[in-house]
Amino acid sequence: MSKFSFFSIITVLLILAGCSGDDSDHQYTGILEGTSVQVPALTPGQIMRIPVKTGIYIEKNQLLAIVDSTDLVFQREQLFAARDELMIQLETAQINVSRANKDYAYIKTTHDRIDNLYKSESVTKQNLDDVTNNLQKSQTALANARQSLSRIAAGQKRIEAQIKSVNKKINDARIISPTSGIITTIYYEPGEAIPQFSPILEIIDIKNIEVKIYISEKLLSTIKYEQEVTVKIDGLNETMTGKIIWVSPKAEFTPKTILTPNTRTSLVYAIKISIPNEDGVLKHGMPVVISL
């Protein structure tokens, strides 16, 4: 018999014991489950290094893998050059706006003086028309200078945003653990190319571990959230304490994996129990006995 078949039979028997537990003593058997975290590669590319192995315990923010970011570094250098060029254009545009402002102010003063002279009939209509035309040209030149300045400033903001985006991708090329726990699976090897958002490995967080059991309908009214339960682990003399954190809002038939002529019509309610595991005594996949 293969190891997989043997483990499957054991699991089925444990679930059967939990679902068909005698309500007189309110004891149920379940399998402990940690929180599974699939750690993705936010930056795609060739994997350069994976300094961790399956089965080891890792801390939060620990380095898990490094993805090649050479192309991103070159892209950032191009963006830096484009930003420097825009800075020069921005300085020129600011000078042009300043000059256009001065030209407009001078021509506006001249226009107002000629207009007053025209009203006193000291100059001709042609003189006023000429200076009015110059004033309109200076207004247009000032508007164009300001528009050019705004366009260059917008381009600068766009470049800065692109630089921030590339910097994030470069930082994400160093894949960091989002949580502490046990590495159970590594899906890629160094040298392989990983697509964006594809999980590179799986971590099981066992600091707060959970177990699911099934209770009969007649016991449902006696269950409440945050209710404490007793947890017994094989091989340990002392018991542990867990709390009920979730109760299924609807009944379900006994899980199909353990259907028998006697249980296939039984309606049960699933409940989840959280068990603190700061010392790491409990392991993912470990059977326990829950006493309500």
Coordinates of N, CA and C in Angstrom, one line a residue, residues 76-263:
R76 N 15.2 52.0 -15.8 CA 15.3 53.1 -14.9 C 16.3 54.1 -15.3
E77 N 17.5 53.7 -15.8 CA 18.5 54.6 -16.2 C 18.0 55.4 -17.4
Q78 N 17.2 54.8 -18.3 CA 16.7 55.6 -19.4 C 15.7 56.7 -18.9
L79 N 14.9 56.3 -17.9 CA 14.0 57.2 -17.3 C 14.7 58.4 -16.6
F80 N 15.8 58.1 -15.9 CA 16.6 59.1 -15.3 C 17.1 60.1 -16.3
A81 N 17.6 59.6 -17.5 CA 18.1 60.5 -18.6 C 16.9 61.3 -19.1
A82 N 15.8 60.7 -19.3 CA 14.6 61.5 -19.8 C 14.2 62.6 -18.8
R83 N 14.3 62.3 -17.5 CA 14.0 63.3 -16.5 C 15.0 64.4 -16.5
D84 N 16.2 64.1 -16.7 CA 17.2 65.2 -16.7 C 17.0 66.1 -17.9
E85 N 16.6 65.5 -19.1 CA 16.3 66.3 -20.2 C 15.1 67.2 -20.0
L86 N 14.1 66.7 -19.3 CA 12.9 67.5 -19.0 C 13.2 68.6 -18.1
M87 N 14.1 68.4 -17.2 CA 14.5 69.4 -16.2 C 15.1 70.6 -17.0
I88 N 15.9 70.3 -18.0 CA 16.5 71.4 -18.8 C 15.4 72.1 -19.6
Q89 N 14.5 71.4 -20.2 CA 13.3 72.0 -20.9 C 12.5 72.8 -19.9
L90 N 12.3 72.3 -18.7 CA 11.5 73.0 -17.7 C 12.2 74.4 -17.4
E91 N 13.5 74.4 -17.2 CA 14.2 75.7 -16.9 C 14.0 76.7 -18.0
T92 N 14.1 76.2 -19.3 CA 14.0 77.0 -20.4 C 12.6 77.6 -20.5
A93 N 11.6 76.7 -20.2 CA 10.2 77.1 -20.3 C 9.9 78.2 -19.2
Q94 N 10.5 78.0 -18.1 CA 10.3 79.0 -17.0 C 10.9 80.4 -17.4
I95 N 12.0 80.3 -18.0 CA 12.6 81.6 -18.5 C 11.8 82.2 -19.5
N96 N 11.2 81.4 -20.5 CA 10.3 82.0 -21.5 C 9.1 82.6 -20.9
V97 N 8.5 82.0 -19.9 CA 7.3 82.5 -19.2 C 7.7 83.9 -18.6
S98 N 8.8 83.9 -17.9 CA 9.2 85.1 -17.3 C 9.4 86.3 -18.3
R99 N 10.1 85.9 -19.4 CA 10.3 87.0 -20.4 C 8.9 87.4 -21.1
A100 N 8.1 86.4 -21.3 CA 6.8 86.8 -21.9 C 5.9 87.7 -20.9
N101 N 6.1 87.4 -19.6 CA 5.4 88.2 -18.6 C 5.9 89.7 -18.7
K102 N 7.2 89.8 -18.8 CA 7.8 91.2 -18.8 C 7.4 91.9 -20.1
D103 N 7.4 91.2 -21.3 CA 7.0 91.8 -22.5 C 5.6 92.2 -22.5
Y104 N 4.7 91.4 -21.9 CA 3.3 91.7 -21.9 C 3.1 92.9 -21.0
A105 N 3.8 93.0 -19.8 CA 3.6 94.1 -18.9 C 4.1 95.4 -19.5
Y106 N 5.2 95.4 -20.3 CA 5.7 96.6 -21.0 C 4.7 97.1 -22.0
I107 N 4.3 96.1 -22.9 CA 3.4 96.5 -23.9 C 2.0 96.9 -23.4
K108 N 1.6 96.3 -22.3 CA 0.3 96.8 -21.7 C 0.4 98.2 -21.2
T109 N 1.5 98.5 -20.6 CA 1.7 99.9 -20.1 C 1.8 100.9 -21.3
T110 N 2.4 100.5 -22.4 CA 2.5 101.3 -23.6 C 1.1 101.5 -24.1
H111 N 0.4 100.4 -24.2 CA -1.0 100.4 -24.8 C -1.9 101.4 -23.9
D112 N -1.8 101.3 -22.6 CA -2.7 102.2 -21.8 C -2.3 103.7 -22.0
R113 N -1.0 103.9 -22.1 CA -0.6 105.3 -22.4 C -1.1 105.8 -23.7
I114 N -0.9 105.0 -24.8 CA -1.4 105.4 -26.1 C -2.9 105.6 -26.1
D115 N -3.6 104.7 -25.4 CA -5.0 104.8 -25.3 C -5.5 106.1 -24.7
N116 N -4.8 106.5 -23.7 CA -5.1 107.8 -23.0 C -4.8 109.0 -24.0
L117 N -3.7 108.9 -24.7 CA -3.3 109.9 -25.7 C -4.3 110.0 -26.8
Y118 N -4.8 108.8 -27.2 CA -5.8 108.8 -28.3 C -7.1 109.5 -27.8
K119 N -7.5 109.2 -26.6 CA -8.7 109.8 -26.0 C -8.6 111.3 -26.0
S120 N -7.4 111.8 -25.8 CA -7.2 113.3 -25.8 C -6.8 113.8 -27.2
E121 N -6.9 112.9 -28.2 CA -6.6 113.2 -29.6 C -5.2 113.7 -29.8
S122 N -4.3 113.1 -29.0 CA -2.9 113.5 -29.2 C -2.1 112.5 -30.1
V123 N -2.7 111.3 -30.4 CA -2.2 110.4 -31.3 C -3.3 109.9 -32.3
T124 N -2.9 109.3 -33.4 CA -3.8 108.9 -34.4 C -4.4 107.5 -34.0
K125 N -5.5 107.1 -34.7 CA -6.1 105.8 -34.5 C -5.1 104.7 -34.9
Q126 N -4.3 105.0 -35.9 CA -3.3 104.0 -36.4 C -2.3 103.7 -35.3
N127 N -1.9 104.7 -34.5 CA -1.0 104.4 -33.4 C -1.6 103.5 -32.4
L128 N -2.9 103.7 -32.1 CA -3.6 102.9 -31.1 C -3.8 101.5 -31.6
D129 N -4.1 101.3 -32.9 CA -4.3 100.0 -33.5 C -3.0 99.2 -33.5
D130 N -1.9 99.9 -33.8 CA -0.6 99.2 -33.8 C -0.2 98.6 -32.4
V131 N -0.4 99.4 -31.4 CA 0.0 99.0 -30.1 C -1.0 98.0 -29.5
T132 N -2.3 98.1 -30.0 CA -3.3 97.1 -29.6 C -2.9 95.7 -30.2
N133 N -2.5 95.7 -31.4 CA -2.1 94.5 -32.1 C -0.9 93.9 -31.4
N134 N 0.1 94.7 -31.0 CA 1.2 94.2 -30.3 C 0.8 93.6 -28.9
L135 N -0.2 94.2 -28.3 CA -0.6 93.7 -27.0 C -1.3 92.3 -27.2
Q136 N -2.0 92.2 -28.2 CA -2.7 90.9 -28.5 C -1.6 89.8 -28.8
K137 N -0.6 90.2 -29.5 CA 0.5 89.2 -29.8 C 1.2 88.8 -28.5
S138 N 1.4 89.8 -27.6 CA 2.1 89.5 -26.4 C 1.3 88.6 -25.5
Q139 N 0.0 88.8 -25.5 CA -0.9 87.9 -24.8 C -0.9 86.5 -25.3
T140 N -0.9 86.3 -26.6 CA -0.8 85.0 -27.2 C 0.6 84.4 -26.8
A141 N 1.6 85.1 -26.9 CA 3.0 84.6 -26.6 C 3.0 84.1 -25.1
L142 N 2.4 84.9 -24.2 CA 2.4 84.6 -22.8 C 1.6 83.3 -22.6
A143 N 0.5 83.2 -23.2 CA -0.4 82.0 -23.1 C 0.4 80.7 -23.6
N144 N 1.1 80.9 -24.7 CA 1.8 79.8 -25.3 C 3.0 79.3 -24.4
A145 N 3.6 80.3 -23.8 CA 4.7 80.0 -22.9 C 4.3 79.3 -21.7
R146 N 3.1 79.7 -21.1 CA 2.6 79.1 -20.0 C 2.1 77.6 -20.3
Q147 N 1.5 77.5 -21.5 CA 1.0 76.1 -21.9 C 2.2 75.2 -22.1
S148 N 3.3 75.7 -22.6 CA 4.5 74.9 -22.8 C 5.1 74.5 -21.5
L149 N 5.1 75.4 -20.5 CA 5.6 75.1 -19.2 C 4.7 74.0 -18.5
S150 N 3.4 74.1 -18.6 CA 2.5 73.2 -18.0 C 2.7 71.8 -18.7
R151 N 2.9 71.7 -20.0 CA 3.1 70.5 -20.7 C 4.3 69.8 -20.2
I152 N 5.4 70.6 -20.1 CA 6.7 70.0 -19.6 C 6.6 69.5 -18.2
A153 N 5.9 70.3 -17.3 CA 5.7 69.9 -15.9 C 4.9 68.6 -15.8
A154 N 3.9 68.5 -16.7 CA 3.1 67.3 -16.7 C 4.0 66.1 -17.1
G155 N 4.8 66.3 -18.1 CA 5.7 65.2 -18.5 C 6.7 64.8 -17.4
Q156 N 7.1 65.8 -16.7 CA 8.0 65.5 -15.6 C 7.3 64.6 -14.5
K157 N 6.1 65.0 -14.2 CA 5.3 64.1 -13.2 C 5.1 62.7 -13.8
R158 N 4.9 62.6 -15.1 CA 4.7 61.3 -15.7 C 6.0 60.5 -15.6
I159 N 7.1 61.1 -15.8 CA 8.4 60.4 -15.7 C 8.6 60.0 -14.3
E160 N 8.3 60.8 -13.3 CA 8.5 60.5 -11.9 C 7.7 59.3 -11.5
A161 N 6.4 59.3 -12.0 CA 5.6 58.2 -11.7 C 6.1 56.9 -12.3
Q162 N 6.7 56.9 -13.5 CA 7.2 55.8 -14.1 C 8.5 55.3 -13.4
I163 N 9.3 56.2 -12.9 CA 10.4 55.8 -12.1 C 10.0 55.1 -10.8
K164 N 9.0 55.6 -10.1 CA 8.4 55.0 -8.9 C 7.9 53.6 -9.2
S165 N 7.3 53.4 -10.4 CA 6.8 52.1 -10.8 C 7.9 51.1 -11.0
V166 N 8.9 51.6 -11.7 CA 10.1 50.7 -12.0 C 10.8 50.4 -10.7
N167 N 11.0 51.4 -9.8 CA 11.6 51.1 -8.5 C 10.9 50.0 -7.7
K168 N 9.5 50.1 -7.7 CA 8.7 49.1 -7.0 C 9.0 47.7 -7.6
K169 N 9.0 47.6 -9.0 CA 9.3 46.3 -9.6 C 10.7 45.8 -9.2
I170 N 11.6 46.7 -9.2 CA 13.0 46.3 -8.8 C 13.0 45.8 -7.3
N171 N 12.3 46.5 -6.5 CA 12.2 46.0 -5.1 C 11.5 44.7 -4.9
D172 N 10.4 44.6 -5.8 CA 9.6 43.3 -5.7 C 10.4 42.1 -6.3
A173 N 11.5 42.4 -7.0 CA 12.3 41.3 -7.5 C 13.0 40.5 -6.4
R174 N 13.0 41.2 -5.2 CA 13.5 40.5 -4.0 C 12.2 40.1 -3.3
I175 N 11.9 38.8 -3.4 CA 10.6 38.3 -2.8 C 10.8 38.1 -1.3
I176 N 10.0 38.8 -0.5 CA 10.1 38.8 0.9 C 8.9 38.0 1.5
S177 N 9.1 37.3 2.6 CA 8.0 36.6 3.2 C 7.0 37.5 3.9
P178 N 5.7 37.4 3.5 CA 4.7 38.2 4.1 C 4.3 37.8 5.5
T179 N 4.8 36.6 5.9 CA 4.4 36.1 7.2 C 5.5 35.1 7.7
S180 N 5.4 34.7 8.9 CA 6.3 33.6 9.4 C 5.6 32.3 9.3
G181 N 6.4 31.2 9.2 CA 5.7 29.9 9.1 C 6.7 28.9 8.5
I182 N 6.1 27.8 8.1 CA 6.9 26.6 7.6 C 6.7 26.6 6.1
I183 N 7.9 26.5 5.3 CA 7.8 26.4 3.9 C 7.4 24.9 3.5
T184 N 6.3 24.8 2.9 CA 5.8 23.4 2.6 C 6.1 23.0 1.2
T185 N 6.1 24.0 0.2 CA 6.3 23.7 -1.2 C 7.0 24.8 -1.9
I186 N 8.0 24.4 -2.7 CA 8.6 25.4 -3.6 C 8.3 25.0 -5.0
Y187 N 7.7 25.9 -5.8 CA 7.2 25.5 -7.1 C 8.2 25.7 -8.2
Y188 N 9.2 26.5 -8.0 CA 10.2 26.8 -9.1 C 11.6 26.6 -8.5
E189 N 12.5 26.4 -9.5 CA 13.9 26.3 -9.2 C 14.7 27.4 -9.8
P190 N 15.9 27.7 -9.2 CA 16.7 28.8 -9.8 C 17.0 28.5 -11.2
G191 N 17.0 29.6 -12.0 CA 17.2 29.4 -13.5 C 15.9 29.4 -14.3
E192 N 14.8 29.0 -13.6 CA 13.5 29.0 -14.3 C 12.9 30.4 -14.4
A193 N 12.1 30.6 -15.4 CA 11.4 31.9 -15.5 C 10.0 31.8 -14.9
I194 N 9.7 32.8 -14.1 CA 8.4 32.7 -13.4 C 7.5 33.9 -13.9
P195 N 6.3 33.6 -14.2 CA 5.3 34.6 -14.7 C 4.9 35.5 -13.5
Q196 N 4.4 36.7 -13.9 CA 4.0 37.6 -12.9 C 2.8 37.1 -12.1
F197 N 2.7 37.2 -10.8 CA 1.7 36.8 -9.9 C 1.6 35.3 -9.7
S198 N 2.5 34.6 -10.3 CA 2.6 33.1 -10.1 C 3.2 32.8 -8.8
P199 N 2.6 31.9 -8.0 CA 3.2 31.6 -6.7 C 4.5 30.9 -6.8
I200 N 5.5 31.4 -6.0 CA 6.8 30.7 -6.1 C 7.0 29.7 -5.0
L201 N 6.3 29.9 -3.9 CA 6.3 28.9 -2.8 C 5.1 29.0 -1.9
E202 N 4.9 28.1 -1.1 CA 3.8 28.1 -0.1 C 4.3 28.1 1.3
I203 N 3.7 28.9 2.1 CA 4.1 29.0 3.6 C 2.9 28.6 4.4
I204 N 3.0 27.8 5.4 CA 2.0 27.5 6.3 C 2.3 28.2 7.6
D205 N 1.4 29.2 8.0 CA 1.5 29.9 9.2 C 0.9 29.1 10.3
I206 N 1.7 28.7 11.3 CA 1.2 27.8 12.4 C 1.1 28.5 13.7
K207 N 1.3 29.9 13.7 CA 1.2 30.6 15.0 C -0.2 30.6 15.5
N208 N -1.2 30.7 14.6 CA -2.6 30.5 15.0 C -3.2 29.4 14.1
I209 N -3.3 28.2 14.7 CA -3.7 27.1 13.9 C -5.2 26.8 14.2
E210 N -5.9 26.2 13.2 CA -7.3 25.9 13.3 C -7.6 24.5 13.1
V211 N -8.8 24.1 13.6 CA -9.3 22.7 13.3 C -10.8 22.8 13.1
K212 N -11.3 22.1 12.1 CA -12.7 22.1 11.8 C -13.3 20.7 12.3
I213 N -14.5 20.8 13.0 CA -15.2 19.6 13.4 C -16.7 19.8 13.0
Y214 N -17.4 18.8 13.0 CA -18.8 18.8 12.7 C -19.7 18.3 13.8
I215 N -20.7 19.1 14.2 CA -21.6 18.8 15.3 C -23.0 18.6 14.8
S216 N -23.8 17.8 15.6 CA -25.2 17.6 15.2 C -26.0 18.8 15.5
E217 N -27.2 18.8 15.0 CA -28.1 20.0 15.1 C -28.5 20.2 16.5
K218 N -28.7 19.2 17.3 CA -29.2 19.3 18.7 C -28.2 20.0 19.6
L219 N -26.9 20.0 19.2 CA -25.9 20.7 20.0 C -25.6 22.1 19.5
L220 N -26.2 22.5 18.4 CA -26.0 23.8 17.9 C -26.3 24.9 18.8
S221 N -27.4 24.8 19.5 CA -27.9 25.8 20.4 C -27.0 26.0 21.6
T222 N -26.1 25.1 21.9 CA -25.2 25.2 23.1 C -23.8 25.8 22.7
I223 N -23.7 26.1 21.4 CA -22.4 26.6 20.9 C -22.5 28.1 20.7
K224 N -21.4 28.8 21.1 CA -21.4 30.3 20.9 C -20.0 30.7 20.6
Y225 N -19.9 31.9 19.9 CA -18.6 32.4 19.5 C -17.7 32.7 20.8
E226 N -16.4 32.5 20.6 CA -15.4 32.7 21.7 C -15.5 31.7 22.8
Q227 N -16.4 30.7 22.6 CA -16.5 29.6 23.6 C -15.2 28.8 23.7
E228 N -14.7 28.6 24.9 CA -13.5 27.8 25.0 C -13.7 26.3 24.9
V229 N -12.8 25.6 24.3 CA -12.9 24.1 24.2 C -11.6 23.5 24.7
T230 N -11.6 22.3 25.0 CA -10.4 21.6 25.4 C -9.8 20.8 24.2
V231 N -8.5 20.9 24.0 CA -7.8 20.2 22.9 C -6.8 19.2 23.5
K232 N -6.9 18.0 23.1 CA -6.0 16.9 23.5 C -5.2 16.4 22.3
I233 N -3.9 16.4 22.5 CA -3.0 16.0 21.5 C -2.3 14.7 21.9
D234 N -2.2 13.8 20.9 CA -1.5 12.5 21.2 C -0.1 12.8 21.5
G235 N 0.4 12.2 22.5 CA 1.8 12.3 22.9 C 2.1 13.4 23.9
L236 N 1.1 14.2 24.2 CA 1.2 15.2 25.3 C 0.3 14.9 26.4
N237 N 0.8 15.0 27.6 CA 0.0 14.7 28.8 C -1.0 15.9 29.1
E238 N -0.5 17.1 28.9 CA -1.4 18.3 29.2 C -2.3 18.6 28.0
T239 N -3.4 19.2 28.3 CA -4.3 19.7 27.3 C -4.1 21.1 27.0
M240 N -4.7 21.6 25.9 CA -4.6 23.0 25.4 C -6.0 23.5 25.3
T241 N -6.1 24.8 25.2 CA -7.4 25.5 25.1 C -7.5 26.2 23.8
G242 N -8.7 26.0 23.1 CA -9.0 26.7 21.9 C -10.3 27.5 22.0
K243 N -10.6 28.3 21.0 CA -11.8 29.1 21.0 C -12.5 28.9 19.7
I244 N -13.9 28.8 19.8 CA -14.7 28.7 18.6 C -14.7 30.1 17.9
I245 N -14.3 30.1 16.6 CA -14.2 31.4 15.9 C -15.2 31.5 14.7
W246 N -15.8 30.3 14.4 CA -16.8 30.3 13.2 C -17.7 29.2 13.4
V247 N -19.0 29.5 13.1 CA -20.0 28.4 13.0 C -20.7 28.5 11.7
S248 N -20.8 27.4 11.0 CA -21.5 27.4 9.7 C -23.0 27.9 9.9
P249 N -23.4 28.8 9.0 CA -24.8 29.3 9.1 C -25.8 28.3 8.5
K250 N -25.4 27.3 7.9 CA -26.3 26.3 7.3 C -25.8 24.9 7.5
A251 N -26.8 24.0 7.5 CA -26.4 22.6 7.7 C -26.0 22.0 6.4
E252 N -25.2 20.9 6.5 CA -24.8 20.2 5.3 C -24.8 18.7 5.6
F253 N -24.8 17.9 4.6 CA -24.8 16.5 4.8 C -23.4 16.1 5.2
T254 N -23.3 15.0 5.9 CA -22.0 14.5 6.3 C -21.0 14.5 5.1
P255 N -19.8 15.0 5.2 CA -18.9 15.0 4.1 C -18.9 13.8 3.2
K256 N -18.9 13.9 1.9 CA -19.0 12.8 1.0 C -17.9 11.8 1.1
T257 N -16.7 12.2 1.6 CA -15.6 11.3 1.7 C -15.9 10.2 2.7
I258 N -16.8 10.4 3.6 CA -17.1 9.3 4.6 C -18.5 8.8 4.6
L259 N -19.2 8.9 3.4 CA -20.6 8.5 3.3 C -20.7 7.0 3.6
T260 N -21.6 6.7 4.4 CA -22.0 5.3 4.7 C -23.5 5.2 4.7
P261 N -24.1 4.1 4.6 CA -25.6 4.0 4.7 C -26.2 4.6 5.9
N262 N -25.4 4.7 7.0 CA -25.9 5.2 8.3 C -25.7 6.7 8.4
T263 N -24.7 7.3 7.7 CA -24.4 8.7 7.8 C -24.7 9.6 6.7

